[in-house]
Tab-separated table of C-alpha atoms in Angstrom:
chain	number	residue	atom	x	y	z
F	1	UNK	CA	79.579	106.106	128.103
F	2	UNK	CA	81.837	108.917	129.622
F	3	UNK	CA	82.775	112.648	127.926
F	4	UNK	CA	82.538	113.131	124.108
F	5	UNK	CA	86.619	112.568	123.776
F	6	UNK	CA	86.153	108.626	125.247
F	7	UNK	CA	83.409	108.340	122.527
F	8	UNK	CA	85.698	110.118	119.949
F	9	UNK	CA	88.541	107.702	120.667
F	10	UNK	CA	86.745	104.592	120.706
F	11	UNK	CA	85.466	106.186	116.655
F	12	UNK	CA	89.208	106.012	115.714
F	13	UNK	CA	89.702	102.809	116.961
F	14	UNK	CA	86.808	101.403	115.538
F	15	UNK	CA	88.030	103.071	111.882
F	16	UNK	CA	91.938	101.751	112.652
F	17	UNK	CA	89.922	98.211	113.299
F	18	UNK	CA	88.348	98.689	110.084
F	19	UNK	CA	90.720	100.120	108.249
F	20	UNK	CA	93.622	97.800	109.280
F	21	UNK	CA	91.779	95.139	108.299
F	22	UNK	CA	91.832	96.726	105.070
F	23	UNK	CA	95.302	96.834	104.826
F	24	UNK	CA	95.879	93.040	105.979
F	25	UNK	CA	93.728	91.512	103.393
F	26	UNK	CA	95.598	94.120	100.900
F	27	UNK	CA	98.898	92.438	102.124
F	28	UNK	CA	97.007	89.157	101.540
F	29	UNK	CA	96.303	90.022	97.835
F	30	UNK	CA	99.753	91.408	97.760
F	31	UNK	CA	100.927	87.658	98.543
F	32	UNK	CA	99.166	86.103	96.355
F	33	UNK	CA	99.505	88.345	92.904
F	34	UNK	CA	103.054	88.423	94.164
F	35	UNK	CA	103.574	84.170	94.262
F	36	UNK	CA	101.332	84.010	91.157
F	37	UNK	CA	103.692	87.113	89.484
F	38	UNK	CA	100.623	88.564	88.307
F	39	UNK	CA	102.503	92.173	87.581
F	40	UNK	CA	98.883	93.938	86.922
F	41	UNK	CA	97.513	93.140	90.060
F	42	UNK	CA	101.174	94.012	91.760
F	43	UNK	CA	101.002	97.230	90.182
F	44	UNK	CA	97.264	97.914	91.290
F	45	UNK	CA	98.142	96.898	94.771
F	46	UNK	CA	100.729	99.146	95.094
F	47	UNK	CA	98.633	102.096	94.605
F	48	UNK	CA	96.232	100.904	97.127
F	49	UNK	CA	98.541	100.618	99.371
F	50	UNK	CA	99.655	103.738	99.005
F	51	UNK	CA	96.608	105.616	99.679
F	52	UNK	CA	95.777	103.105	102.649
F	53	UNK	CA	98.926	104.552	104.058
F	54	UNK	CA	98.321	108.087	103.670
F	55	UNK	CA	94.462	107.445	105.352
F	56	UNK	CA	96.575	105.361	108.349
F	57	UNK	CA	98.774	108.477	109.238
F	58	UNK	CA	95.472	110.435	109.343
F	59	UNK	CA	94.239	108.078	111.728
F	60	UNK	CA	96.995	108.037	113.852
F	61	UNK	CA	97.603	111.376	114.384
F	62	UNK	CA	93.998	111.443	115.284
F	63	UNK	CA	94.514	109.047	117.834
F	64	UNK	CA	97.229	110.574	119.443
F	65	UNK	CA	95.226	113.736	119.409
F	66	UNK	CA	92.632	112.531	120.416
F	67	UNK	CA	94.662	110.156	123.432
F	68	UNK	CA	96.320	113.659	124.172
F	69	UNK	CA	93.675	115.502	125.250
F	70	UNK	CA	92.293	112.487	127.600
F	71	UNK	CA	95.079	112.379	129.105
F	72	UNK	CA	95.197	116.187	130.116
F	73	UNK	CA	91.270	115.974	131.237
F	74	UNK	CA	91.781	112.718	133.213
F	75	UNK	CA	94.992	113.577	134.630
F	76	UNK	CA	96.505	110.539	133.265
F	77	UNK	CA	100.612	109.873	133.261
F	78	UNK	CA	100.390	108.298	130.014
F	79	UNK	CA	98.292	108.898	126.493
F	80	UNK	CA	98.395	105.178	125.431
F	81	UNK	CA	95.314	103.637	124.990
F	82	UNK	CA	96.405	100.969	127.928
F	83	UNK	CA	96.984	104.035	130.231
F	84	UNK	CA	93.526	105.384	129.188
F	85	UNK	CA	91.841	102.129	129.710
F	86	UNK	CA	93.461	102.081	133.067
F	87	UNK	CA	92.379	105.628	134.075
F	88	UNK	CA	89.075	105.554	133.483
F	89	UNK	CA	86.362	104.678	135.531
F	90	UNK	CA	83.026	103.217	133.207
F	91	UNK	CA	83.589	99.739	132.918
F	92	UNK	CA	81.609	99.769	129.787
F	93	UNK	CA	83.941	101.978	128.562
F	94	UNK	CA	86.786	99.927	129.522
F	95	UNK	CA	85.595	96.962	128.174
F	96	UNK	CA	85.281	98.437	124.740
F	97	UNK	CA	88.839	100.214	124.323
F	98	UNK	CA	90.064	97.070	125.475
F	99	UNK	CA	88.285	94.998	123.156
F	100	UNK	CA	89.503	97.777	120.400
F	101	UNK	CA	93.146	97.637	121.803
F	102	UNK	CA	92.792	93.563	121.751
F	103	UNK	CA	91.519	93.269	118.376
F	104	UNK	CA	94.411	96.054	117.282
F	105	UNK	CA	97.194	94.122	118.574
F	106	UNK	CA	96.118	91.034	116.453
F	107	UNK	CA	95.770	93.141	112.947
F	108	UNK	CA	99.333	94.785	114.009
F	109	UNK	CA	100.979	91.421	114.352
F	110	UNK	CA	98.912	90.259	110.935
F	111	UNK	CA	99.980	92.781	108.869
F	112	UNK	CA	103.903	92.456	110.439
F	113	UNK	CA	103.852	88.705	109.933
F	114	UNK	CA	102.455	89.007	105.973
F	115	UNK	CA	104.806	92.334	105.824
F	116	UNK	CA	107.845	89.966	106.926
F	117	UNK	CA	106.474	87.104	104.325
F	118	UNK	CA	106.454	89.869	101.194
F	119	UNK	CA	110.048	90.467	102.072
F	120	UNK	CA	110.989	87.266	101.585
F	121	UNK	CA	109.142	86.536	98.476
F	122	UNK	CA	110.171	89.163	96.842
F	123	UNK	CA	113.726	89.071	97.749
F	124	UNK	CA	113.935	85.267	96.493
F	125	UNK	CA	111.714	86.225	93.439
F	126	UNK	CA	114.459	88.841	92.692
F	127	UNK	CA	117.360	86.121	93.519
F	128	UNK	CA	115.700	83.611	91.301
F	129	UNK	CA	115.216	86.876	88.431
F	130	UNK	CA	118.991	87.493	88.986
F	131	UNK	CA	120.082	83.868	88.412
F	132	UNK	CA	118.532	83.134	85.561
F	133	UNK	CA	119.847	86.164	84.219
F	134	UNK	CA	123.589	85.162	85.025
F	135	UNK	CA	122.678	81.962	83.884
F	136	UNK	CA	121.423	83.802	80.402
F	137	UNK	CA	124.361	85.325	80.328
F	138	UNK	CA	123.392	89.022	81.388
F	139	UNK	CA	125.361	90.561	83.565
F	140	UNK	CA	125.204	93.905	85.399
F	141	UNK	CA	126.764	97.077	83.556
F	142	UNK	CA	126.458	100.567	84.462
F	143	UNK	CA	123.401	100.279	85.670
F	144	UNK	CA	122.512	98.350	82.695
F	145	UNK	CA	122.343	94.567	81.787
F	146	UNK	CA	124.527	93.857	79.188
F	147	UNK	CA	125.360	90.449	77.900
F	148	UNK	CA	128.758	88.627	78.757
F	149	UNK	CA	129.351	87.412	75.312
F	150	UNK	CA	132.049	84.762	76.816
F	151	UNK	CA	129.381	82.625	77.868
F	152	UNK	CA	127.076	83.416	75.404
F	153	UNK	CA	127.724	80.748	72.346
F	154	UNK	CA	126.348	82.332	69.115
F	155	UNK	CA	124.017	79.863	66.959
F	156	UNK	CA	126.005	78.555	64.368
F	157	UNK	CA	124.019	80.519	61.291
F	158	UNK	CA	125.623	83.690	62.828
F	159	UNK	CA	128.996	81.759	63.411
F	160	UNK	CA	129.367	81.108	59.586
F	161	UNK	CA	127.570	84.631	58.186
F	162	UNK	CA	129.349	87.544	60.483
């Protein structure tokens, strides 16, 4: 394998590999507590989500570090990996950023198609929340629900006491 930065950037890629693989079968939980309305799990989810996005940034910024100073030793036009991959010469090097780069692109679109499917559920769990509350007879008030007492009948003991 070439210089120490090729080896260094084929590290990060392995940890993005790993580590968005982490955050795709997080988004996978996600669905499921989510369909199931399992608020516990939700709310642990949500944390680890959060600190899988803090350790993401991390690794991309490393990356692009990392991509940057390839690209200045190898006199490259570009810091992407594909540019890297392209100006290289070890094929065994090559052949594992573009493995890397491969098995990237599939976590990527993963995590955007589940990303895209949490949308949706939540936005019709939150329609069907919101309908069943109209249908209750809640309706939004400063910021509040407060109760539309027009289409709220009272039970008849209340009818005949106050």
């Amino acid at each position: 394998m070439e210089h120490n930065s090729i080896k260094n950037l084929v590290e990060i890629l392995k940890s993005q590999v790993s580590h968005y693989s982490l955050i795709r079968d997080t988004l996978q939980e996600e669905k499921t507590a989510v369909t199931s309305w399992d608020n516990d799990k939700i709310k642990e989810l949500s944390k680890i989500k959060e600190q899988l996005s803090k350790k993401e940034k991390l690794l991309e910024e490393a990356r692009k570090t990392i991509s940057l100073r390839i690209k200045e030793e190898y006199n490259l036009d570009d810091d992407t990996v594909l540019a890297i991959i392209d100006g290289i010469d070890d094929s065994e090097c090559r052949n594992i950023l573009t493995q890397l780069r491969d098995e990237l692109l599939v976590l990527v679109s993963e995590i955007s198609q589940l990303t895209v499917s949490l949308k949706v559920i939540y936005n019709t769990n939150l329609k069907i929340i919101s309908d069943v509350k109209l249908k209750m007879g809640f309706v939004p008030a400063a910021n509040k629900y407060g109760m539309d007492k027009s289409t709220v009948s009272m039970p008849s003991a209340l009818q005949i006491t106050g």
